[in-house]
């Protein structure tokens, strides 16, 4: 599976570029004026996983290869973005290929950081962004409808079926609904995927908190109430704090995180949420040459998991040697695991579990 892509959206000056820089240790421009980000900032980061570090240590691997996540930061959106305001239409096009969307919402007031609408109001800000995503999707659907209508006149049965699906999707959007909130048929879901519609992608609300805890909590409560109605998840962090944390040496960072009463950095928590949103899991391969994490869809079969490494392995799959991460750590080595009879041979239909340590046997 390619690096998981996550798009960052929000109004100007909500802290997106600051968060992006913290997450990717990049150099995205962060300034106190709208549209300082013109071209998208793209950063690929390693997915933190302490299990992989432990496995690499146990097998004395020569190198460790982590799963990866791609973050795409686009310019802040404003009302009318879908129609090109602030170059918004171009910006929205940059995130159509991502798997999930992170909507960063400002939960702090700061006179030195201007708000495009004059004052902070998380619910209004969320509504503005949501409407722009809906309008952008509506435009895509209407353009596709025009093309399919021409094909439909030739009597093509596939065009007729797609036309009906597009009409139903269009109706949902015109009612102001995100497609994730609608009950779609399998045919409609296929259209949503083929057009990469933005409101059909899983979304995580991220509340960017400020120094005033009382004020931030008031804003946060409103976001959580809205998210509960939508069945959406909310993650809280401080982009400013994340930036400060990730600028520290690793040992100092760990101490600082502990002092703050946190278990993970914002990056670790955001990726964990993304895996949950996208229904993803991780399995490992571990040997003297390399210990590596592989990202798969939950419910993936052993044969499909082999294909993530190479298509030849999927085609020529014979069986997989499997042990859970916990069992392997308890054993400490493959030799002890074999002695205890904990290395299992599984066939192509075996459903891979998160944390499985696997070795594939295949014929080319």
Coordinates of C-alpha atoms in Angstrom, one line a residue:
X1 CA 0.0 0.0 0.0
X2 CA 1.4 3.5 -0.9
X3 CA 2.0 6.1 1.7
X4 CA -1.3 7.0 3.3
X5 CA -2.3 10.5 2.2
X6 CA -3.9 13.0 4.6
X7 CA -5.0 16.5 3.5
X8 CA -5.1 19.5 5.9
X9 CA -7.9 22.0 5.5
X10 CA -9.1 25.0 7.4
X11 CA -9.5 28.7 7.2
X12 CA -6.5 31.0 6.9
X13 CA -4.5 31.5 10.1
X14 CA -5.9 28.6 12.0
X15 CA -2.4 27.1 12.4
X16 CA -2.3 24.6 9.5
X17 CA 1.2 25.4 8.2
X18 CA 2.5 25.5 11.8
X19 CA 1.1 22.1 12.4
X20 CA 2.4 20.8 9.1
X21 CA 5.9 22.0 9.9
X22 CA 5.6 20.3 13.3
X23 CA 4.4 17.0 11.9
X24 CA 6.9 16.9 9.0
X25 CA 9.7 19.0 10.4
X26 CA 9.3 20.8 7.1
X27 CA 9.7 24.4 6.1
X28 CA 6.2 25.4 5.0
X29 CA 5.7 29.1 5.2
X30 CA 3.7 30.2 8.3
X31 CA 2.8 33.9 8.4
X32 CA 0.1 36.1 9.7
X33 CA -1.8 36.8 6.5
X34 CA -4.2 34.8 4.3
X35 CA -2.9 32.8 1.4
X36 CA 0.7 32.7 2.4
X37 CA 0.6 29.1 1.2
X38 CA 0.0 29.1 -2.6
X39 CA 1.4 25.8 -3.8
X40 CA 0.6 22.8 -1.6
X41 CA 3.1 21.7 0.9
X42 CA 3.7 18.0 0.8
X43 CA 5.6 16.1 3.5
X44 CA 6.2 12.3 3.9
X45 CA 6.7 11.2 7.5
X46 CA 7.5 7.8 9.1
X47 CA 4.7 6.3 11.1
X48 CA 5.9 5.9 14.7
X49 CA 5.5 2.4 16.0
X50 CA 7.3 1.2 19.1
X51 CA 6.5 -2.4 18.2
X52 CA 8.7 -2.2 15.1
X53 CA 11.6 -0.8 17.2
X54 CA 11.3 -3.7 19.6
X55 CA 11.2 -6.3 16.8
X56 CA 14.3 -4.7 15.1
X57 CA 16.2 -4.9 18.4
X58 CA 15.2 -8.6 19.0
X59 CA 16.2 -9.8 15.5
X60 CA 19.2 -7.4 15.4
X61 CA 18.0 -6.1 12.1
X62 CA 20.6 -4.2 10.0
X63 CA 17.9 -1.6 9.1
X64 CA 14.4 -0.6 10.1
X65 CA 11.8 0.5 7.5
X66 CA 8.7 2.2 8.8
X67 CA 5.3 2.7 7.2
X68 CA 4.8 6.2 5.8
X69 CA 2.2 8.8 5.8
X70 CA 1.9 11.8 3.4
X71 CA 0.6 15.1 4.7
X72 CA -0.7 17.7 2.1
X73 CA -1.2 21.3 3.4
X74 CA -3.2 23.6 1.2
X75 CA -3.9 27.3 1.5
X76 CA -6.5 28.4 4.0
X77 CA -10.0 28.3 2.4
X78 CA -12.5 31.1 2.6
X79 CA -16.1 31.6 1.6
X80 CA -16.3 31.2 -2.2
X81 CA -13.2 28.9 -2.4
X82 CA -15.1 26.4 -4.5
X83 CA -15.8 29.3 -7.0
X84 CA -12.1 30.4 -7.0
X85 CA -12.1 32.9 -4.2
X86 CA -8.5 33.1 -2.8
X87 CA -7.5 30.6 -5.6
X88 CA -9.5 28.1 -3.5
X89 CA -10.7 26.0 -6.4
X90 CA -7.1 25.2 -7.4
X91 CA -6.2 24.5 -3.7
X92 CA -9.1 22.0 -3.3
X93 CA -7.9 20.1 -6.4
X94 CA -4.7 19.4 -4.5
X95 CA -6.3 17.2 -1.9
X96 CA -8.7 15.2 -4.1
X97 CA -6.2 12.3 -4.1
X98 CA -5.8 12.0 -0.3
X99 CA -7.4 9.1 1.7
X100 CA -8.6 11.3 4.5
X101 CA -9.1 14.9 5.5
X102 CA -8.0 16.6 8.7
X103 CA -10.0 19.8 9.4
X104 CA -8.0 22.0 11.7
X105 CA -10.3 24.4 13.7
X106 CA -9.0 27.4 15.6
X107 CA -9.9 27.3 19.3
X108 CA -8.0 30.3 20.5
X109 CA -8.3 34.1 20.3
X110 CA -5.1 36.1 19.6
X111 CA -5.2 39.8 18.6
X112 CA -1.8 39.3 16.9
X113 CA -3.1 36.6 14.6
X114 CA -5.9 37.9 12.5
X115 CA -9.1 35.9 11.9
X116 CA -10.5 36.3 8.3
X117 CA -14.0 36.7 9.7
X118 CA -13.0 39.1 12.5
X119 CA -13.5 36.8 15.5
X120 CA -13.1 33.1 16.4
X121 CA -16.3 31.0 16.1
X122 CA -15.5 27.3 15.6
X123 CA -19.0 26.3 14.5
X124 CA -19.2 29.1 11.9
X125 CA -15.7 28.2 10.7
X126 CA -16.6 24.5 10.3
X127 CA -19.8 25.4 8.4
X128 CA -17.8 27.7 6.0
X129 CA -15.3 24.9 5.2
X130 CA -18.0 22.2 4.9
X131 CA -20.0 24.3 2.5
X132 CA -17.0 24.9 0.3
X133 CA -16.2 21.2 0.2
X134 CA -19.9 20.5 -0.7
X135 CA -19.9 23.2 -3.4
X136 CA -16.7 21.8 -4.9
X137 CA -18.2 18.3 -5.0
X138 CA -21.4 19.6 -6.5
X139 CA -19.4 21.2 -9.3
X140 CA -17.6 18.0 -10.0
X141 CA -20.9 16.0 -10.1
X142 CA -22.6 18.5 -12.4
X143 CA -19.7 18.4 -14.8
X144 CA -19.8 14.6 -14.8
X145 CA -23.6 14.6 -15.3
X146 CA -23.2 16.7 -18.5
X147 CA -20.8 14.1 -19.9
X148 CA -22.8 11.1 -18.9
X149 CA -26.0 12.6 -20.2
X150 CA -24.4 12.8 -23.7
X151 CA -23.4 9.1 -23.4
X152 CA -26.9 8.2 -22.2
X153 CA -28.4 9.5 -25.4
X154 CA -26.5 6.8 -27.3
X155 CA -28.3 4.2 -25.2
X156 CA -25.3 3.0 -23.2
X157 CA -26.7 1.0 -20.2
X158 CA -23.7 1.8 -17.9
X159 CA -24.2 5.6 -18.6
X160 CA -27.9 5.2 -17.6
X161 CA -27.0 3.6 -14.3
X162 CA -24.3 6.1 -13.5
X163 CA -26.6 9.0 -14.4
X164 CA -29.1 7.8 -11.8
X165 CA -26.4 7.5 -9.1
X166 CA -25.1 11.0 -10.0
X167 CA -28.6 12.5 -9.6
X168 CA -29.0 11.0 -6.2
X169 CA -25.6 12.2 -5.1
X170 CA -26.4 15.7 -6.5
X171 CA -29.6 15.8 -4.4
X172 CA -27.7 14.9 -1.2
X173 CA -25.2 17.7 -1.9
X174 CA -27.9 20.3 -2.7
X175 CA -29.4 19.5 0.6
X176 CA -26.2 20.6 2.2
X177 CA -25.2 17.1 3.3
X178 CA -21.7 15.7 3.4
X179 CA -21.6 12.3 1.5
X180 CA -20.1 10.6 4.6
X181 CA -23.4 11.4 6.4
X182 CA -25.6 9.8 3.6
X183 CA -26.6 6.2 3.2
X184 CA -25.2 5.5 -0.3
X185 CA -25.8 2.4 -2.5
X186 CA -22.7 0.5 -3.7
X187 CA -23.1 2.1 -7.1
X188 CA -23.2 5.6 -5.6
X189 CA -20.1 4.7 -3.4
X190 CA -18.3 3.7 -6.6
X191 CA -19.1 7.0 -8.2
X192 CA -17.9 8.9 -5.1
X193 CA -14.6 7.1 -5.3
X194 CA -14.2 7.5 -9.0
X195 CA -14.7 11.3 -8.7
X196 CA -12.6 11.6 -5.5
X197 CA -15.4 13.6 -4.0
X198 CA -14.1 15.5 -0.9
X199 CA -17.1 15.1 1.3
X200 CA -17.0 11.3 0.7
X201 CA -13.6 11.1 2.5
X202 CA -13.3 10.3 6.2
X203 CA -12.7 13.5 8.2
X204 CA -11.1 14.1 11.5
X205 CA -11.7 17.4 13.3
X206 CA -8.5 18.7 15.0
X207 CA -9.1 21.4 17.6
X208 CA -6.0 23.7 17.7
X209 CA -6.0 24.9 21.4
X210 CA -4.4 28.1 22.8
X211 CA -2.8 29.1 26.0
X212 CA -6.1 30.1 27.7
X213 CA -7.4 26.7 28.8
X214 CA -10.9 28.0 29.8
X215 CA -11.4 29.8 26.5
X216 CA -10.2 26.8 24.5
X217 CA -12.4 24.4 26.4
X218 CA -15.5 26.5 25.6
X219 CA -14.7 26.3 21.9
X220 CA -13.8 22.6 22.1
X221 CA -17.2 21.8 23.7
X222 CA -19.0 23.2 20.7
X223 CA -16.9 21.2 18.3
X224 CA -17.4 18.0 20.2
X225 CA -21.2 18.5 20.2
X226 CA -21.2 19.0 16.4
X227 CA -18.9 16.0 15.9
X228 CA -21.2 13.8 18.0
X229 CA -24.1 14.6 15.8
X230 CA -22.1 13.7 12.7
X231 CA -20.5 10.6 14.2
X232 CA -17.1 12.2 13.7
X233 CA -13.9 12.1 15.8
X234 CA -12.2 15.1 17.5
X235 CA -8.5 15.3 18.3
X236 CA -7.2 18.1 20.5
X237 CA -3.7 19.5 20.3
X238 CA -1.7 22.7 20.2
X239 CA 0.1 23.3 16.9
X240 CA 2.4 25.7 18.7
X241 CA 3.2 23.2 21.4
X242 CA 3.8 20.4 18.8
X243 CA 6.2 22.7 17.0
X244 CA 8.1 23.3 20.2
X245 CA 8.1 19.6 21.1
X246 CA 9.5 18.4 17.8
X247 CA 12.2 21.0 17.8
X248 CA 13.7 19.3 20.9
X249 CA 16.2 16.4 20.9
X250 CA 14.5 13.1 21.2
X251 CA 15.5 12.4 24.8
X252 CA 14.4 15.9 26.0
X253 CA 11.2 15.6 24.0
X254 CA 10.3 12.3 25.9
X255 CA 10.9 14.0 29.2
X256 CA 8.9 17.1 28.3
X257 CA 6.0 14.9 27.0
X258 CA 6.0 13.0 30.3
X259 CA 6.0 16.3 32.3
X260 CA 3.0 17.5 30.3
X261 CA 1.1 14.3 31.2
X262 CA 0.9 13.2 27.6
X263 CA 1.5 9.6 26.3
X264 CA 2.1 10.5 22.6
X265 CA 2.9 13.4 20.4
X266 CA 0.2 15.0 18.3
X267 CA 1.7 13.2 15.2
X268 CA 1.4 9.8 16.9
X269 CA -2.2 10.5 18.0
X270 CA -3.2 11.9 14.6
X271 CA -1.9 8.9 12.7
X272 CA -3.6 6.5 15.2
X273 CA -6.9 8.3 14.5
X274 CA -6.2 8.1 10.7
X275 CA -5.6 4.4 10.9
X276 CA -8.9 4.0 12.7
X277 CA -10.8 6.3 10.3
X278 CA -9.4 4.4 7.3
X279 CA -9.8 0.9 8.9
X280 CA -6.1 0.1 8.5
X281 CA -3.8 -2.4 10.3
X282 CA -0.1 -3.1 10.4
X283 CA 1.8 -6.3 10.1
X284 CA 5.6 -6.8 10.3
X285 CA 8.4 -8.7 8.6
X286 CA 11.5 -9.1 10.7
X287 CA 14.9 -10.6 9.9
X288 CA 18.6 -9.9 10.2
X289 CA 18.6 -7.8 7.1
X290 CA 15.5 -5.8 7.7
X291 CA 12.6 -5.2 10.1
X292 CA 9.7 -3.5 8.4
X293 CA 6.1 -2.4 9.0
X294 CA 3.5 -2.9 6.3
X295 CA 0.1 -1.1 6.1
X296 CA -2.9 -3.1 5.0
X297 CA -6.7 -2.8 5.2
X298 CA -8.2 -4.5 8.2
X299 CA -9.7 -7.8 7.2
X300 CA -7.0 -8.4 4.6
X301 CA -6.1 -12.0 3.8
X302 CA -2.6 -13.4 4.0
X303 CA -2.4 -13.7 0.2
X304 CA -3.5 -10.0 -0.2
X305 CA -1.0 -9.0 2.5
X306 CA 1.8 -10.7 0.6
X307 CA 0.8 -8.7 -2.5
X308 CA 1.5 -5.5 -0.5
X309 CA 5.2 -6.5 -0.6
X310 CA 5.2 -7.7 -4.2
X311 CA 2.5 -8.9 -6.7
X312 CA 4.7 -12.0 -7.5
X313 CA 4.3 -13.0 -3.9
X314 CA 0.6 -12.7 -4.1
X315 CA 0.4 -14.7 -7.3
X316 CA 2.8 -17.4 -6.1
X317 CA 1.6 -17.5 -2.5
X318 CA 2.0 -20.9 -0.9
X319 CA 1.6 -20.2 2.9
X320 CA 2.6 -17.8 5.6
X321 CA 4.5 -18.4 8.8
X322 CA 2.7 -16.3 11.5
X323 CA 3.2 -15.3 15.1
X324 CA 1.6 -12.4 17.0
X325 CA 3.8 -9.5 18.1
X326 CA 3.1 -10.2 21.8
X327 CA 4.0 -13.9 21.4
X328 CA 7.2 -13.1 19.6
X329 CA 8.3 -10.6 22.2
X330 CA 7.6 -13.1 24.9
X331 CA 9.7 -15.7 23.1
X332 CA 12.5 -13.3 22.2
X333 CA 13.5 -15.1 19.0
X334 CA 12.3 -17.3 16.2
X335 CA 14.2 -20.3 17.6
X336 CA 12.3 -20.1 20.9
X337 CA 9.0 -19.5 19.1
X338 CA 9.6 -22.7 17.1
X339 CA 10.5 -24.7 20.2
X340 CA 7.2 -23.6 21.8
X341 CA 5.2 -24.4 18.7
X342 CA 4.0 -20.8 18.4
X343 CA 5.0 -20.2 14.7
X344 CA 1.8 -21.2 12.8
X345 CA 1.5 -22.0 9.1
X346 CA -1.5 -20.2 7.6
X347 CA -3.1 -20.5 4.2
X348 CA -4.1 -17.8 1.7
X349 CA -7.5 -17.2 3.4
X350 CA -6.1 -16.4 6.8
X351 CA -7.2 -12.9 8.0
X352 CA -4.1 -11.0 9.1
X353 CA -4.3 -9.5 12.6
X354 CA -2.8 -6.1 13.5
X355 CA 0.7 -6.8 14.9
X356 CA 1.2 -10.2 13.2
X357 CA 4.8 -11.0 12.4
X358 CA 4.9 -12.8 9.1
X359 CA 7.1 -14.7 6.7
X360 CA 5.7 -15.6 3.3
X361 CA 6.5 -18.7 1.3
X362 CA 5.8 -18.4 -2.4
X363 CA 6.8 -19.7 -5.8
X364 CA 7.6 -17.4 -8.7

